[in-house]
Amino acid sequence: MEVDSGRVLAMATSPDYDSNIFETNNPNSSERIAELFQRTDDPLLNRAAQGQYPLGSVFKIITMAAGMESGLYLPETTFDCQYDWTKLPDTIRRDWTWQRCQNRLQSGRECNTSDSMPSGLVTLPEGLMRSCNPLFYDIGYTLYQNNRQNDIANMARAFGLGSATGIGQITEAVGNISDPQTAVDVVNQAIGQGDMMVTPLQVAKFIAALGNGGTLYRPQLVESIHPIEGAPTQVFKPEATGVLPVTPERLQVIREAMIQVVENSRGTANFRLRGTPVPVAGKTGTAESGSGLPHAWFAGYTLCKDVADKYPVCKDKPDIAIVVVLENIGDGSEWAAPIFKRMVEVYYFGTPQSQLHFEVGILGPTKTPTPFGGIPTETPSE
Amino acid sequence: MEDALAGKHGGALYVVNPSTGQIATKVGESEPQPSQSVYLTWTVTFKPTLKNPSRVFAAQWS
């Protein structure tokens, strides 16, 4: 989605189906339709607009906004981010680094890496960069204690979650953002879990708004309608539907933190997005789904427009927001962030510029990009 | 958008003298409207990669 207009450049869902089977003249139609409806993987569901998922840690952007707008948190407010958060008696809540540490211990390794050690003392933007669960639990709990238990839900709704984007032409689900009833509800909501449901399209809409400085645009699918000859009968223009209720200064703090997620060596997406050929900002998310592996999220936007003098490929391309969700596959940083990177590469260069880490060893050696119609060459093996 | 894509059939309604088969009068007429072209915001070159971002997944989903 273009961040400055809401124009949707591409939308895809998998698994898919062959729409030709609905052609009544197709002799295989009835048989194939019967097969389609027997499938259990819901190919008819357009996951981009109708898929409803917990947002996981991408939601921390909204919790951070709510915390700052409440006046209870400043960007420079510090928090000691350790493995555990125990202010609620129902259970010990863990940071994601704790699980990474457990995984390392089980394989006989020490917890001495950036992703297996607690983040330690962090400011608010550093907490977002590190996706520190205890910090965001604490923001939720502090809001609850100050009779502001609906602040996060209200902020989420103001970001466009829990309601239709208004895209039109295609069916969309509205998701769910409910007002939390208990401290446990608030704390779970603060990290994008609990009973919340959002669609990838809703997320693209607010990520685009973060990219453009705060304006929410209705996602636009139709550019214009033309008769056979002559001028168009209808031309559709970008339509702003709202503004993120965050002061410009605080919005900038969030934007800077999203850059650090990618650029800082301790950022959760740094490892997988290193080498992205243009500047980007974003947030990882790993959302517990209730069964199986978690859903992997990455949501981000490009920051090309303002640096076009340094990056020639940025010159004629509007900045875009991209949202990637993969169901029941694992960590957002491991699965969704690399696909975000590929999308960026294809948008700016027309072809992938690198091999993704999970392709190595499966798809063979890296191919260098084809230079102006030349023949790809294999990278020499060591 | 559906209306623009579909266009519209035209037609005329006449009163015909049953004994002669001649048109007695034209009651009404509706002009046909040709279908129109709808231009989307899609970027064509972007879509195939989005649809299949990695052959790893294509293999998984096939």
Short mmCIF file of C-alpha atoms in Angstrom, two decimals:
data_model
loop_
_atom_site.label_atom_id
_atom_site.label_comp_id
_atom_site.label_asym_id
_atom_site.label_seq_id
_atom_site.Cartn_x
_atom_site.Cartn_y
_atom_site.Cartn_z
CA MET A 1 0.00 0.00 0.00
CA GLU A 2 1.33 3.43 -0.91
CA VAL A 3 1.77 5.30 2.36
CA ASP A 4 0.76 8.69 0.98
CA SER A 5 -2.41 7.63 -0.79
CA GLY A 6 -3.67 4.26 0.43
CA ARG A 7 -3.45 2.85 -3.10
CA VAL A 8 -3.15 -0.92 -2.83
CA LEU A 9 -0.42 -2.12 -5.19
CA ALA A 10 -0.75 -5.81 -4.45
CA MET A 11 -2.61 -8.20 -2.21
CA ALA A 12 -2.22 -11.94 -2.07
CA THR A 13 -3.42 -14.91 -0.08
CA SER A 14 -2.35 -18.54 0.09
CA PRO A 15 -3.42 -21.21 -0.38
CA ASP A 16 -5.40 -20.14 -3.40
CA TYR A 17 -7.62 -21.82 -5.99
CA ASP A 18 -8.26 -21.72 -9.71
CA SER A 19 -11.13 -19.32 -10.26
CA ASN A 20 -11.78 -20.90 -13.69
CA ILE A 21 -13.55 -23.77 -11.98
CA PHE A 22 -16.48 -21.46 -11.36
CA GLU A 23 -16.90 -20.99 -15.11
CA THR A 24 -20.10 -22.90 -15.89
CA ASN A 25 -18.86 -23.88 -19.36
CA ASN A 26 -15.89 -25.62 -17.78
CA PRO A 27 -16.67 -29.35 -18.11
CA ASN A 28 -14.74 -30.06 -14.90
CA SER A 29 -16.54 -27.34 -12.99
CA SER A 30 -18.80 -29.34 -10.69
CA GLU A 31 -16.15 -31.92 -9.86
CA ARG A 32 -13.51 -29.31 -9.11
CA ILE A 33 -15.88 -27.17 -7.05
CA ALA A 34 -16.75 -30.22 -4.95
CA GLU A 35 -13.04 -30.82 -4.38
CA LEU A 36 -12.55 -27.18 -3.44
CA PHE A 37 -15.22 -27.26 -0.78
CA GLN A 38 -13.78 -30.42 0.72
CA ARG A 39 -10.44 -28.78 1.37
CA THR A 40 -9.75 -27.95 5.00
CA ASP A 41 -7.23 -25.17 4.36
CA ASP A 42 -9.82 -22.52 3.44
CA PRO A 43 -8.53 -21.48 0.02
CA LEU A 44 -11.63 -19.34 -0.54
CA LEU A 45 -10.71 -17.13 2.41
CA ASN A 46 -8.91 -13.98 1.27
CA ARG A 47 -6.59 -13.85 4.23
CA ALA A 48 -5.38 -10.33 3.45
CA ALA A 49 -8.80 -8.83 4.10
CA GLN A 50 -10.76 -11.62 5.78
CA GLY A 51 -8.12 -13.41 7.82
CA GLN A 52 -8.42 -12.47 11.51
CA TYR A 53 -5.42 -12.94 13.76
CA PRO A 54 -3.98 -11.71 17.05
CA LEU A 55 -1.39 -9.08 16.18
CA GLY A 56 1.28 -10.16 18.65
CA SER A 57 4.16 -7.80 19.17
CA VAL A 58 3.36 -5.55 16.22
CA PHE A 59 0.61 -4.31 18.55
CA LYS A 60 3.27 -2.93 20.92
CA ILE A 61 3.39 0.11 18.63
CA ILE A 62 -0.15 0.89 19.77
CA THR A 63 0.55 0.14 23.42
CA MET A 64 3.54 2.46 23.27
CA ALA A 65 1.37 5.20 21.74
CA ALA A 66 -1.28 4.71 24.45
CA GLY A 67 1.35 4.78 27.19
CA MET A 68 2.85 8.03 25.96
CA GLU A 69 -0.49 9.70 25.25
CA SER A 70 -1.68 8.85 28.77
CA GLY A 71 1.06 11.08 30.14
CA LEU A 72 2.26 8.27 32.36
CA TYR A 73 5.19 7.43 30.10
CA LEU A 74 7.83 9.55 28.47
CA PRO A 75 10.05 8.33 25.67
CA GLU A 76 12.95 8.42 28.09
CA THR A 77 11.14 6.49 30.84
CA THR A 78 13.33 3.53 31.69
CA PHE A 79 12.43 -0.05 32.56
CA ASP A 80 14.56 -3.00 33.55
CA CYS A 81 13.60 -5.69 31.06
CA GLN A 82 14.34 -9.11 32.52
CA TYR A 83 13.12 -12.62 31.68
CA ASP A 84 10.12 -12.54 34.01
CA TRP A 85 7.25 -10.19 34.86
CA THR A 86 5.41 -11.14 38.04
CA LYS A 87 3.20 -8.25 39.08
CA LEU A 88 0.04 -10.28 38.48
CA PRO A 89 -0.34 -13.42 40.60
CA ASP A 90 -2.06 -15.61 38.01
CA THR A 91 1.13 -16.68 36.28
CA ILE A 92 4.75 -15.78 35.60
CA ARG A 93 4.86 -13.93 32.31
CA ARG A 94 8.03 -14.30 30.31
CA ASP A 95 9.97 -12.25 27.88
CA TRP A 96 10.60 -13.87 24.50
CA THR A 97 14.33 -13.98 25.29
CA TRP A 98 13.59 -16.46 28.07
CA GLN A 99 12.31 -19.04 25.58
CA ARG A 100 15.32 -18.45 23.35
CA CYS A 101 17.53 -19.05 26.37
CA GLN A 102 15.68 -22.29 27.20
CA ASN A 103 16.16 -23.46 23.63
CA ARG A 104 19.88 -22.80 23.87
CA LEU A 105 20.20 -24.53 27.25
CA GLN A 106 18.44 -27.60 25.89
CA SER A 107 21.00 -27.85 23.14
CA GLY A 108 23.88 -27.44 25.56
CA ARG A 109 24.66 -23.83 24.73
CA GLU A 110 24.94 -20.80 26.96
CA CYS A 111 22.51 -17.89 26.96
CA ASN A 112 25.06 -15.39 25.78
CA THR A 113 23.53 -14.04 22.59
CA SER A 114 21.52 -10.89 22.02
CA ASP A 115 18.34 -12.89 21.57
CA SER A 116 18.82 -15.14 24.58
CA MET A 117 19.83 -12.57 27.20
CA PRO A 118 17.37 -10.16 28.83
CA SER A 119 17.41 -6.69 27.32
CA GLY A 120 18.21 -4.96 30.63
CA LEU A 121 17.57 -1.29 31.19
CA VAL A 122 15.68 0.15 28.23
CA THR A 123 13.86 3.36 27.36
CA LEU A 124 10.44 3.18 25.71
CA PRO A 125 11.75 3.21 22.11
CA GLU A 126 14.49 0.76 23.06
CA GLY A 127 11.80 -1.46 24.54
CA LEU A 128 9.99 -1.44 21.19
CA MET A 129 13.23 -2.09 19.35
CA ARG A 130 13.85 -5.09 21.60
CA SER A 131 10.15 -6.02 21.72
CA CYS A 132 10.49 -6.36 25.48
CA ASN A 133 7.39 -8.16 26.75
CA PRO A 134 7.77 -7.16 30.44
CA LEU A 135 7.88 -3.45 29.52
CA PHE A 136 4.61 -3.71 27.63
CA TYR A 137 2.98 -5.86 30.31
CA ASP A 138 3.98 -3.10 32.68
CA ILE A 139 2.51 -0.34 30.52
CA GLY A 140 -0.80 -2.23 30.41
CA TYR A 141 -0.75 -2.83 34.14
CA THR A 142 0.14 0.79 34.94
CA LEU A 143 -2.69 2.04 32.75
CA TYR A 144 -5.05 -0.36 34.52
CA GLN A 145 -3.93 0.85 37.95
CA ASN A 146 -4.55 4.43 36.89
CA ASN A 147 -8.13 3.73 35.77
CA ARG A 148 -7.07 3.86 32.15
CA GLN A 149 -7.76 0.24 31.30
CA ASN A 150 -9.49 1.16 28.04
CA ASP A 151 -6.69 3.42 26.77
CA ILE A 152 -5.01 0.71 24.72
CA ALA A 153 -8.28 -0.55 23.22
CA ASN A 154 -9.30 3.02 22.40
CA MET A 155 -5.94 3.67 20.77
CA ALA A 156 -6.23 0.44 18.77
CA ARG A 157 -9.65 1.46 17.49
CA ALA A 158 -8.32 4.91 16.60
CA PHE A 159 -5.60 3.16 14.60
CA GLY A 160 -8.40 1.47 12.64
CA LEU A 161 -8.37 -1.95 14.26
CA GLY A 162 -11.66 -3.68 14.95
CA SER A 163 -13.54 -1.94 12.14
CA ALA A 164 -13.76 -2.19 8.37
CA THR A 165 -11.13 -0.30 6.40
CA GLY A 166 -13.72 0.69 3.80
CA ILE A 167 -11.72 -0.77 0.93
CA GLY A 168 -14.87 -1.74 -0.98
CA GLN A 169 -15.09 -4.15 -3.94
CA ILE A 170 -13.92 -7.06 -1.80
CA THR A 171 -15.30 -8.59 1.35
CA GLU A 172 -13.43 -7.74 4.53
CA ALA A 173 -13.69 -8.88 8.12
CA VAL A 174 -13.76 -6.33 10.92
CA GLY A 175 -11.79 -8.18 13.57
CA ASN A 176 -12.29 -7.48 17.25
CA ILE A 177 -10.91 -5.03 19.78
CA SER A 178 -12.80 -5.31 23.05
CA ASP A 179 -12.55 -3.27 26.21
CA PRO A 180 -10.61 -5.34 28.74
CA GLN A 181 -12.48 -6.36 31.87
CA THR A 182 -9.61 -7.31 34.16
CA ALA A 183 -5.96 -6.51 34.75
CA VAL A 184 -5.09 -9.82 33.09
CA ASP A 185 -7.04 -8.75 30.00
CA VAL A 186 -5.18 -5.43 29.82
CA VAL A 187 -1.79 -7.01 30.25
CA ASN A 188 -2.47 -9.60 27.55
CA GLN A 189 -3.88 -6.96 25.24
CA ALA A 190 -0.76 -4.83 25.73
CA ILE A 191 1.36 -7.41 23.88
CA GLY A 192 -1.20 -8.08 21.16
CA GLN A 193 -2.70 -11.25 22.60
CA GLY A 194 -5.96 -12.03 24.39
CA ASP A 195 -9.18 -11.87 22.40
CA MET A 196 -8.07 -9.28 19.84
CA MET A 197 -8.42 -10.06 16.17
CA VAL A 198 -7.17 -7.92 13.31
CA THR A 199 -6.91 -8.30 9.56
CA PRO A 200 -3.65 -7.76 7.67
CA LEU A 201 -5.40 -5.04 5.68
CA GLN A 202 -6.21 -3.09 8.85
CA VAL A 203 -2.58 -3.35 9.88
CA ALA A 204 -1.38 -2.16 6.46
CA LYS A 205 -3.63 0.86 6.84
CA PHE A 206 -2.15 1.99 10.14
CA ILE A 207 1.41 1.09 9.19
CA ALA A 208 0.99 3.31 6.12
CA ALA A 209 -0.24 6.06 8.43
CA LEU A 210 2.88 5.71 10.56
CA GLY A 211 4.91 5.95 7.37
CA ASN A 212 3.25 9.14 6.17
CA GLY A 213 3.26 10.98 9.48
CA GLY A 214 -0.16 10.07 10.81
CA THR A 215 -2.89 10.15 8.15
CA LEU A 216 -5.10 7.10 7.78
CA TYR A 217 -6.19 6.52 4.18
CA ARG A 218 -9.01 4.33 2.99
CA PRO A 219 -7.34 1.49 1.05
CA GLN A 220 -7.99 2.12 -2.63
CA LEU A 221 -8.32 -0.62 -5.24
CA VAL A 222 -9.90 1.16 -8.22
CA GLU A 223 -7.97 3.90 -9.99
CA SER A 224 -10.47 4.95 -12.63
CA ILE A 225 -13.30 3.85 -14.91
CA HIS A 226 -12.96 4.53 -18.64
CA PRO A 227 -15.39 4.23 -21.56
CA ILE A 228 -14.15 2.61 -24.76
CA GLU A 229 -13.09 6.00 -26.02
CA GLY A 230 -12.66 9.35 -24.44
CA ALA A 231 -12.01 10.68 -20.98
CA PRO A 232 -12.56 8.58 -17.86
CA THR A 233 -16.05 8.70 -16.42
CA GLN A 234 -14.76 8.33 -12.87
CA VAL A 235 -11.37 8.94 -11.30
CA PHE A 236 -10.91 7.91 -7.68
CA LYS A 237 -8.77 10.03 -5.41
CA PRO A 238 -7.04 9.15 -2.15
CA GLU A 239 -9.43 9.55 0.75
CA ALA A 240 -8.13 10.39 4.20
CA THR A 241 -10.36 8.85 6.85
CA GLY A 242 -8.65 9.98 10.00
CA VAL A 243 -5.50 10.88 11.83
CA LEU A 244 -3.61 8.79 14.39
CA PRO A 245 -4.32 10.38 17.79
CA VAL A 246 -0.66 10.75 18.66
CA THR A 247 1.25 14.02 18.83
CA PRO A 248 3.78 14.55 16.02
CA GLU A 249 6.65 14.39 18.51
CA ARG A 250 5.51 11.07 19.97
CA LEU A 251 4.77 9.71 16.51
CA GLN A 252 8.34 10.52 15.57
CA VAL A 253 9.58 8.61 18.61
CA ILE A 254 7.64 5.56 17.43
CA ARG A 255 8.93 5.97 13.87
CA GLU A 256 12.53 6.23 15.10
CA ALA A 257 12.04 3.11 17.23
CA MET A 258 10.73 1.23 14.19
CA ILE A 259 13.86 2.23 12.30
CA GLN A 260 15.97 0.89 15.16
CA VAL A 261 14.11 -2.44 15.00
CA VAL A 262 15.83 -2.83 11.65
CA GLU A 263 19.03 -0.81 11.93
CA ASN A 264 20.22 -1.33 15.50
CA SER A 265 22.29 -4.47 16.00
CA ARG A 266 19.99 -5.37 18.93
CA GLY A 267 16.79 -4.75 16.96
CA THR A 268 14.59 -7.81 16.51
CA ALA A 269 14.63 -7.57 12.71
CA ASN A 270 18.25 -6.48 12.32
CA PHE A 271 19.68 -9.91 11.61
CA ARG A 272 17.23 -10.81 8.87
CA LEU A 273 16.82 -7.36 7.31
CA ARG A 274 20.50 -6.51 7.24
CA GLY A 275 21.38 -5.62 3.68
CA THR A 276 17.91 -4.48 2.68
CA PRO A 277 18.81 -2.27 -0.28
CA VAL A 278 16.78 0.79 0.80
CA PRO A 279 15.98 2.24 4.24
CA VAL A 280 13.00 0.61 5.95
CA ALA A 281 11.29 0.67 9.33
CA GLY A 282 9.06 -1.96 10.89
CA LYS A 283 8.07 -4.22 13.72
CA THR A 284 8.22 -7.96 14.18
CA GLY A 285 5.41 -9.99 15.69
CA THR A 286 5.04 -13.59 16.81
CA ALA A 287 1.43 -14.17 17.77
CA GLU A 288 0.33 -17.18 19.78
CA SER A 289 -2.54 -18.69 17.86
CA GLY A 290 -4.00 -21.05 20.41
CA SER A 291 -2.85 -24.13 18.54
CA GLY A 292 0.30 -25.10 16.74
CA LEU A 293 3.18 -22.77 16.07
CA PRO A 294 2.61 -19.02 16.36
CA HIS A 295 1.70 -16.79 13.43
CA ALA A 296 4.66 -14.82 12.06
CA TRP A 297 4.13 -11.10 11.41
CA PHE A 298 6.23 -8.34 10.00
CA ALA A 299 4.77 -4.93 9.28
CA GLY A 300 6.83 -2.05 7.98
CA TYR A 301 7.30 0.70 5.46
CA THR A 302 10.00 2.10 3.23
CA LEU A 303 11.75 5.40 3.91
CA CYS A 304 12.99 6.08 0.43
CA LYS A 305 11.34 9.31 -0.59
CA ASP A 306 13.51 11.57 1.54
CA VAL A 307 16.80 9.94 0.54
CA ALA A 308 16.28 9.67 -3.20
CA ASP A 309 19.52 11.56 -3.81
CA LYS A 310 21.41 8.74 -2.08
CA TYR A 311 19.31 5.89 -3.45
CA PRO A 312 18.51 6.46 -7.14
CA VAL A 313 15.97 3.61 -7.19
CA CYS A 314 13.83 5.62 -4.79
CA LYS A 315 13.42 8.49 -7.20
CA ASP A 316 10.20 7.58 -8.96
CA LYS A 317 8.69 5.16 -6.49
CA PRO A 318 6.29 6.18 -3.75
CA ASP A 319 7.06 4.83 -0.29
CA ILE A 320 5.00 1.77 0.56
CA ALA A 321 3.77 -0.14 3.60
CA ILE A 322 4.00 -3.94 3.53
CA VAL A 323 2.40 -6.42 5.91
CA VAL A 324 3.38 -10.09 5.91
CA VAL A 325 1.59 -12.77 7.91
CA LEU A 326 2.37 -16.49 7.80
CA GLU A 327 0.06 -18.74 9.72
CA ASN A 328 1.42 -21.22 12.27
CA ILE A 329 5.01 -21.11 11.10
CA GLY A 330 7.09 -19.56 13.91
CA ASP A 331 8.87 -16.31 14.66
CA GLY A 332 8.07 -13.13 12.76
CA SER A 333 11.74 -12.20 12.58
CA GLU A 334 12.65 -15.56 11.05
CA TRP A 335 9.84 -15.97 8.52
CA ALA A 336 7.89 -12.80 7.87
CA ALA A 337 10.75 -10.26 7.93
CA PRO A 338 12.69 -11.98 5.12
CA ILE A 339 9.60 -11.96 2.90
CA PHE A 340 9.14 -8.26 3.66
CA LYS A 341 12.71 -7.78 2.47
CA ARG A 342 12.00 -9.64 -0.76
CA MET A 343 8.92 -7.51 -1.38
CA VAL A 344 11.00 -4.37 -0.97
CA GLU A 345 13.61 -5.70 -3.37
CA VAL A 346 11.07 -6.58 -6.04
CA TYR A 347 9.25 -3.28 -5.66
CA TYR A 348 12.38 -1.20 -6.17
CA PHE A 349 14.48 -3.43 -8.43
CA GLY A 350 11.94 -5.60 -10.24
CA THR A 351 13.59 -8.85 -9.14
CA PRO A 352 14.79 -10.42 -5.86
CA GLN A 353 18.26 -9.20 -4.94
CA SER A 354 19.17 -11.87 -2.41
CA GLN A 355 18.39 -15.39 -1.34
CA LEU A 356 16.37 -15.78 1.83
CA HIS A 357 17.90 -17.74 4.69
CA PHE A 358 15.33 -20.52 4.48
CA GLU A 359 16.01 -20.96 0.78
CA VAL A 360 19.69 -21.66 1.27
CA GLY A 361 20.34 -25.34 0.82
CA ILE A 362 16.89 -25.91 -0.67
CA LEU A 363 16.96 -23.87 -3.81
CA GLY A 364 20.66 -24.21 -4.60
CA PRO A 365 23.34 -21.55 -4.84
CA THR A 366 22.63 -17.85 -4.87
CA LYS A 367 21.96 -16.39 -8.29
CA THR A 368 23.24 -12.93 -8.88
CA PRO A 369 20.57 -10.63 -10.31
CA THR A 370 20.35 -10.72 -14.07
CA PRO A 371 22.08 -7.59 -15.39
CA PHE A 372 20.08 -6.11 -18.26
CA GLY A 373 19.10 -9.34 -19.92
CA GLY A 374 22.37 -11.14 -19.21
CA ILE A 375 22.58 -14.71 -18.01
CA PRO A 376 22.53 -15.34 -14.23
CA THR A 377 25.76 -16.71 -12.86
CA GLU A 378 26.21 -18.95 -9.89
CA THR A 379 28.10 -17.77 -6.85
CA PRO A 380 31.31 -19.80 -6.71
CA SER A 381 31.28 -22.32 -3.87
CA GLU A 382 33.91 -21.96 -1.20
CA MET B 1 -17.81 -1.04 -10.39
CA GLU B 2 -19.82 -4.13 -11.35
CA ASP B 3 -22.27 -1.93 -13.26
CA ALA B 4 -19.43 -0.29 -15.16
CA LEU B 5 -17.93 -3.63 -16.11
CA ALA B 6 -21.24 -5.16 -17.13
CA GLY B 7 -22.63 -2.34 -19.22
CA LYS B 8 -26.33 -2.34 -19.89
CA HIS B 9 -28.59 -4.00 -22.44
CA GLY B 10 -30.75 -1.65 -24.49
CA GLY B 11 -34.31 -2.31 -25.57
CA ALA B 12 -37.58 -0.91 -26.82
CA LEU B 13 -41.17 -1.76 -25.94
CA TYR B 14 -43.75 -1.57 -28.76
CA VAL B 15 -47.50 -2.09 -28.99
CA VAL B 16 -48.23 -4.30 -32.00
CA ASN B 17 -51.58 -4.59 -33.73
CA PRO B 18 -52.35 -8.32 -33.38
CA SER B 19 -54.36 -8.53 -36.55
CA THR B 20 -51.90 -6.78 -38.83
CA GLY B 21 -48.63 -7.38 -36.97
CA GLN B 22 -47.81 -3.75 -37.48
CA ILE B 23 -46.32 -1.61 -34.75
CA ALA B 24 -49.01 0.59 -33.39
CA THR B 25 -46.85 2.66 -31.05
CA LYS B 26 -43.59 2.63 -29.17
CA VAL B 27 -44.16 2.73 -25.43
CA GLY B 28 -40.57 3.25 -24.37
CA GLU B 29 -36.94 2.83 -25.24
CA SER B 30 -33.73 2.36 -23.35
CA GLU B 31 -30.37 2.98 -24.92
CA PRO B 32 -27.70 0.30 -24.46
CA GLN B 33 -24.66 1.30 -22.51
CA PRO B 34 -21.36 -0.32 -23.44
CA SER B 35 -19.27 -1.78 -20.69
CA GLN B 36 -16.37 0.31 -19.45
CA SER B 37 -12.83 -0.53 -18.46
CA VAL B 38 -11.91 -0.53 -14.80
CA TYR B 39 -8.32 0.40 -14.03
CA LEU B 40 -7.02 -0.92 -10.73
CA THR B 41 -4.23 0.35 -8.52
CA TRP B 42 -2.41 -3.00 -8.83
CA THR B 43 1.22 -2.95 -9.88
CA VAL B 44 1.37 -5.87 -12.27
CA THR B 45 5.07 -6.62 -11.87
CA PHE B 46 4.76 -6.76 -8.10
CA LYS B 47 1.94 -9.24 -7.86
CA PRO B 48 3.60 -12.51 -8.97
CA THR B 49 6.29 -12.25 -6.29
CA LEU B 50 3.74 -11.37 -3.67
CA LYS B 51 1.69 -14.36 -4.71
CA ASN B 52 4.66 -16.66 -4.44
CA PRO B 53 7.37 -14.91 -2.42
CA SER B 54 9.58 -17.97 -2.22
CA ARG B 55 9.70 -21.28 -4.02
CA VAL B 56 10.18 -22.81 -0.58
CA PHE B 57 6.54 -22.03 0.16
CA ALA B 58 5.40 -23.07 -3.30
CA ALA B 59 6.88 -26.48 -2.58
CA GLN B 60 5.20 -26.61 0.83
CA TRP B 61 1.81 -25.62 -0.50
CA SER B 62 1.75 -27.74 -3.64
#
